[in-house]
mmCIF file of C-alpha atoms in Angstrom:
data_model
loop_
_atom_site.group_PDB
_atom_site.id
_atom_site.type_symbol
_atom_site.label_atom_id
_atom_site.label_comp_id
_atom_site.label_asym_id
_atom_site.label_seq_id
_atom_site.Cartn_x
_atom_site.Cartn_y
_atom_site.Cartn_z
ATOM 1 C CA MET A 4 -8.057 -39.362 23.770
ATOM 2 C CA ILE A 5 -4.603 -38.593 22.331
ATOM 3 C CA LYS A 6 -5.796 -39.092 18.733
ATOM 4 C CA LYS A 7 -8.645 -36.605 19.265
ATOM 5 C CA THR A 8 -6.200 -34.067 20.749
ATOM 6 C CA GLU A 9 -3.791 -34.579 17.833
ATOM 7 C CA ARG A 10 -6.618 -34.049 15.321
ATOM 8 C CA LEU A 11 -7.716 -30.851 17.063
ATOM 9 C CA ALA A 12 -4.129 -29.577 17.111
ATOM 10 C CA ALA A 13 -3.752 -30.335 13.387
ATOM 11 C CA VAL A 14 -7.007 -28.533 12.546
ATOM 12 C CA ALA A 15 -5.967 -25.524 14.658
ATOM 13 C CA LEU A 16 -2.557 -25.428 12.950
ATOM 14 C CA LEU A 17 -4.127 -25.563 9.470
ATOM 15 C CA ALA A 18 -6.578 -22.797 10.395
ATOM 16 C CA PHE A 19 -3.713 -20.659 11.706
ATOM 17 C CA LEU A 20 -1.575 -21.220 8.608
ATOM 18 C CA SER A 21 -4.413 -20.471 6.213
ATOM 19 C CA ALA A 22 -5.168 -17.230 8.079
ATOM 20 C CA CYS A 23 -1.555 -16.142 7.545
ATOM 21 C CA SER A 24 -1.466 -16.887 3.836
ATOM 22 C CA ASP A 25 -1.947 -14.328 1.066
ATOM 23 C CA ASN A 26 -5.556 -14.947 0.115
ATOM 24 C CA SER A 27 -6.424 -11.664 -1.572
ATOM 25 C CA ASP A 28 -5.869 -12.678 -5.236
ATOM 26 C CA VAL A 29 -8.597 -15.332 -5.240
ATOM 27 C CA ASP A 30 -8.719 -15.963 -8.989
ATOM 28 C CA GLY A 31 -4.910 -16.073 -9.323
ATOM 29 C CA ASP A 32 -4.695 -13.586 -12.207
ATOM 30 C CA GLY A 33 -1.926 -11.531 -10.535
ATOM 31 C CA THR A 34 -4.162 -8.534 -9.798
ATOM 32 C CA VAL A 35 -6.390 -7.956 -6.772
ATOM 33 C CA SER A 36 -9.695 -6.712 -8.169
ATOM 34 C CA ARG A 37 -12.079 -4.342 -6.411
ATOM 35 C CA THR A 38 -14.317 -7.333 -5.600
ATOM 36 C CA GLU A 39 -11.426 -9.377 -4.158
ATOM 37 C CA ARG A 40 -10.257 -6.372 -2.103
ATOM 38 C CA ALA A 41 -13.766 -5.816 -0.730
ATOM 39 C CA ALA A 42 -14.017 -9.502 0.258
ATOM 40 C CA GLU A 43 -10.615 -9.310 2.005
ATOM 41 C CA MET A 44 -11.744 -6.223 3.920
ATOM 42 C CA ARG A 45 -15.055 -7.825 4.984
ATOM 43 C CA ARG A 46 -13.336 -11.080 5.987
ATOM 44 C CA ASP A 47 -10.633 -9.419 8.064
ATOM 45 C CA GLY A 48 -12.664 -6.680 9.764
ATOM 46 C CA TYR A 49 -11.300 -3.601 7.990
ATOM 47 C CA LEU A 50 -11.863 -0.274 9.749
ATOM 48 C CA ALA A 51 -13.022 2.209 7.084
ATOM 49 C CA MET A 52 -11.012 5.381 6.584
ATOM 50 C CA GLN A 53 -12.623 8.793 7.070
ATOM 51 C CA PRO A 54 -13.794 10.406 3.837
ATOM 52 C CA GLY A 55 -12.393 13.848 3.108
ATOM 53 C CA ARG A 56 -9.049 15.581 2.739
ATOM 54 C CA TRP A 57 -5.905 13.498 3.352
ATOM 55 C CA ARG A 58 -2.318 14.731 3.490
ATOM 56 C CA MET A 59 0.238 12.120 2.455
ATOM 57 C CA ASN A 60 3.979 12.366 2.951
ATOM 58 C CA PHE A 61 6.752 10.182 1.640
ATOM 59 C CA THR A 62 10.204 10.115 3.252
ATOM 60 C CA PHE A 63 12.918 8.113 1.553
ATOM 61 C CA THR A 64 15.799 6.803 3.664
ATOM 62 C CA ASP A 65 17.692 4.834 1.041
ATOM 63 C CA VAL A 66 18.052 5.062 -2.725
ATOM 64 C CA GLU A 67 19.911 2.846 -5.188
ATOM 65 C CA VAL A 68 20.586 4.467 -8.541
ATOM 66 C CA PRO A 69 23.203 3.098 -10.901
ATOM 67 C CA ARG A 70 26.180 5.403 -11.523
ATOM 68 C CA LEU A 71 25.210 8.242 -9.173
ATOM 69 C CA GLY A 72 27.135 9.771 -6.282
ATOM 70 C CA GLU A 73 25.818 10.426 -2.767
ATOM 71 C CA GLY A 74 24.965 14.090 -3.439
ATOM 72 C CA GLU A 75 22.921 13.201 -6.509
ATOM 73 C CA LYS A 76 21.168 10.406 -4.579
ATOM 74 C CA ALA A 77 20.216 12.847 -1.805
ATOM 75 C CA ASN A 78 18.732 15.198 -4.416
ATOM 76 C CA ILE A 79 16.724 12.348 -5.955
ATOM 77 C CA LYS A 80 15.355 11.279 -2.533
ATOM 78 C CA ALA A 81 14.275 14.843 -1.765
ATOM 79 C CA GLU A 82 12.709 15.481 -5.180
ATOM 80 C CA LEU A 83 10.843 12.163 -5.270
ATOM 81 C CA ALA A 84 9.525 12.649 -1.727
ATOM 82 C CA LYS A 85 8.362 16.176 -2.571
ATOM 83 C CA GLY A 86 6.796 15.069 -5.840
ATOM 84 C CA ALA A 87 4.957 12.052 -4.400
ATOM 85 C CA SER A 88 3.702 13.827 -1.266
ATOM 86 C CA GLY A 89 0.557 15.887 -1.398
ATOM 87 C CA LEU A 90 -3.163 16.107 -0.791
ATOM 88 C CA SER A 91 -5.958 13.813 -1.853
ATOM 89 C CA CYS A 92 -9.727 13.864 -1.524
ATOM 90 C CA LEU A 93 -11.215 10.515 -0.479
ATOM 91 C CA SER A 94 -14.905 10.188 -1.314
ATOM 92 C CA GLU A 95 -17.437 8.522 0.982
ATOM 93 C CA GLN A 96 -17.581 5.513 -1.378
ATOM 94 C CA ASP A 97 -13.787 5.198 -1.669
ATOM 95 C CA ALA A 98 -13.280 5.527 2.108
ATOM 96 C CA ALA A 99 -14.906 2.109 2.571
ATOM 97 C CA LYS A 100 -12.684 0.539 -0.127
ATOM 98 C CA PRO A 101 -9.745 2.832 -1.018
ATOM 99 C CA GLY A 102 -8.479 2.262 -4.526
ATOM 100 C CA PRO A 103 -4.813 1.831 -5.430
ATOM 101 C CA ASP A 104 -4.549 5.334 -6.957
ATOM 102 C CA PHE A 105 -5.145 6.792 -3.462
ATOM 103 C CA PHE A 106 -2.056 5.032 -2.075
ATOM 104 C CA GLY A 107 0.040 5.544 -5.215
ATOM 105 C CA GLY A 108 0.872 9.162 -4.362
ATOM 106 C CA ASN A 109 0.945 12.253 -6.566
ATOM 107 C CA GLY A 110 2.070 11.586 -10.130
ATOM 108 C CA ALA A 111 0.929 7.953 -10.040
ATOM 109 C CA GLU A 112 -1.824 6.941 -12.402
ATOM 110 C CA ASP A 113 -3.542 3.787 -13.490
ATOM 111 C CA CYS A 114 -2.530 1.949 -10.307
ATOM 112 C CA SER A 115 -3.601 -1.608 -9.562
ATOM 113 C CA TYR A 116 -3.188 -3.837 -6.540
ATOM 114 C CA LYS A 117 -0.978 -6.892 -6.970
ATOM 115 C CA GLN A 118 -1.502 -7.886 -3.333
ATOM 116 C CA PHE A 119 -3.879 -6.652 -0.661
ATOM 117 C CA ASP A 120 -3.885 -8.316 2.752
ATOM 118 C CA ILE A 121 -5.518 -6.813 5.799
ATOM 119 C CA ALA A 122 -6.111 -8.016 9.331
ATOM 120 C CA GLY A 123 -7.727 -5.407 11.566
ATOM 121 C CA ASN A 124 -5.552 -2.316 11.193
ATOM 122 C CA ARG A 125 -2.500 -4.193 9.818
ATOM 123 C CA VAL A 126 -2.102 -3.848 6.023
ATOM 124 C CA ASN A 127 0.308 -5.355 3.512
ATOM 125 C CA MET A 128 -0.168 -4.341 -0.103
ATOM 126 C CA ALA A 129 1.687 -4.268 -3.386
ATOM 127 C CA LEU A 130 0.788 -1.856 -6.183
ATOM 128 C CA VAL A 131 1.971 -1.141 -9.689
ATOM 129 C CA CYS A 132 1.415 2.388 -11.055
ATOM 130 C CA GLY A 133 2.039 4.131 -14.336
ATOM 131 C CA MET A 134 3.950 7.421 -14.278
ATOM 132 C CA GLY A 135 3.277 8.750 -17.754
ATOM 133 C CA ASP A 136 6.435 9.121 -19.836
ATOM 134 C CA LEU A 137 8.604 8.406 -16.773
ATOM 135 C CA GLY A 138 7.807 4.687 -16.789
ATOM 136 C CA LYS A 139 6.190 2.674 -14.014
ATOM 137 C CA ALA A 140 6.563 2.082 -10.299
ATOM 138 C CA ASP A 141 6.218 -1.090 -8.228
ATOM 139 C CA MET A 142 5.429 -0.301 -4.597
ATOM 140 C CA LYS A 143 5.170 -2.454 -1.488
ATOM 141 C CA LEU A 144 3.499 -0.941 1.565
ATOM 142 C CA ASP A 145 3.476 -2.642 4.957
ATOM 143 C CA GLY A 146 2.113 -1.001 8.089
ATOM 144 C CA THR A 147 -0.928 0.134 9.993
ATOM 145 C CA ILE A 148 -4.032 2.003 8.969
ATOM 146 C CA GLY A 149 -6.764 3.654 10.998
ATOM 147 C CA ASP A 150 -9.764 5.790 10.284
ATOM 148 C CA ASN A 151 -7.744 9.041 10.620
ATOM 149 C CA ASP A 152 -4.147 8.085 9.784
ATOM 150 C CA PHE A 153 -1.811 5.478 8.364
ATOM 151 C CA GLN A 154 1.899 4.679 8.324
ATOM 152 C CA PHE A 155 3.658 2.266 5.982
ATOM 153 C CA ASP A 156 7.188 1.063 5.431
ATOM 154 C CA THR A 157 7.696 1.580 1.711
ATOM 155 C CA ASP A 158 9.762 -0.306 -0.862
ATOM 156 C CA LEU A 159 9.588 1.388 -4.241
ATOM 157 C CA MET A 160 11.108 0.320 -7.547
ATOM 158 C CA VAL A 161 10.808 2.908 -10.295
ATOM 159 C CA HIS A 162 11.433 1.697 -13.848
ATOM 160 C CA VAL A 163 12.660 4.715 -15.822
ATOM 161 C CA PRO A 164 13.430 4.264 -19.535
ATOM 162 C CA MET A 165 16.558 6.464 -19.518
ATOM 163 C CA ALA A 166 18.004 5.465 -16.114
ATOM 164 C CA GLY A 167 16.875 1.872 -15.563
ATOM 165 C CA LYS A 168 15.692 0.709 -12.138
ATOM 166 C CA ILE A 169 15.751 3.072 -9.171
ATOM 167 C CA LYS A 170 15.161 1.410 -5.779
ATOM 168 C CA LEU A 171 13.947 3.436 -2.813
ATOM 169 C CA LYS A 172 13.099 2.586 0.792
ATOM 170 C CA GLY A 173 11.309 4.809 3.246
ATOM 171 C CA THR A 174 7.998 5.579 4.889
ATOM 172 C CA MET A 175 4.626 6.851 3.778
ATOM 173 C CA THR A 176 2.309 8.559 6.240
ATOM 174 C CA GLY A 177 -1.192 9.878 5.841
ATOM 175 C CA LYS A 178 -3.326 12.097 8.043
ATOM 176 C CA HIS A 179 -6.993 13.027 7.687
ATOM 177 C CA GLU A 180 -7.478 16.830 7.673
ATOM 178 C CA GLY A 181 -11.238 17.233 7.535
ATOM 179 C CA GLU A 182 -13.522 17.925 4.589
ATOM 180 C CA CYS A 183 -12.339 18.199 1.000
ATOM 181 C CA ARG A 184 -11.782 21.788 -0.154
ATOM 182 C CA GLY A 185 -11.562 21.233 -3.899
ATOM 183 C CA ASP A 186 -7.841 22.038 -4.161
ATOM 184 C CA GLU A 187 -6.634 18.491 -3.630
#
């Protein structure tokens, strides 16, 4: 009887540990494809977001920039938050499987997921986005998502050719505001 109980406990432990592991990059190429993201969402019971107009806001609480004083850092936090915040229109198709450009914020382009893990409304993702001539950004988002809103703790590393690496921490929030108006 004890051996059977031990085997059941071992199987339960393995099932628990595998459920906690990062299983979104199935092919191991370092990027979570649209197909892999869709499978992760189906497997973990993702609640689709509402299509339409979304307002996203970034707030940065900490910034690390080499060779800058506190006043300059405060200006950078404010400018980056203002520049990344904005409106977005999420189509019906994208609401079921939001792409990385949606979460990248204004000014981000050519984003791709490096990690995408979801369990119910709990999301942990990592993105890399181009920023034109300004370089690229690596972003980690960890938080909750619902059909009408989301909130993530944000770790952002911006690689700027002239300034090097800029590290920021903060939050990203999003709120559904109804139908798209065409000015997003």
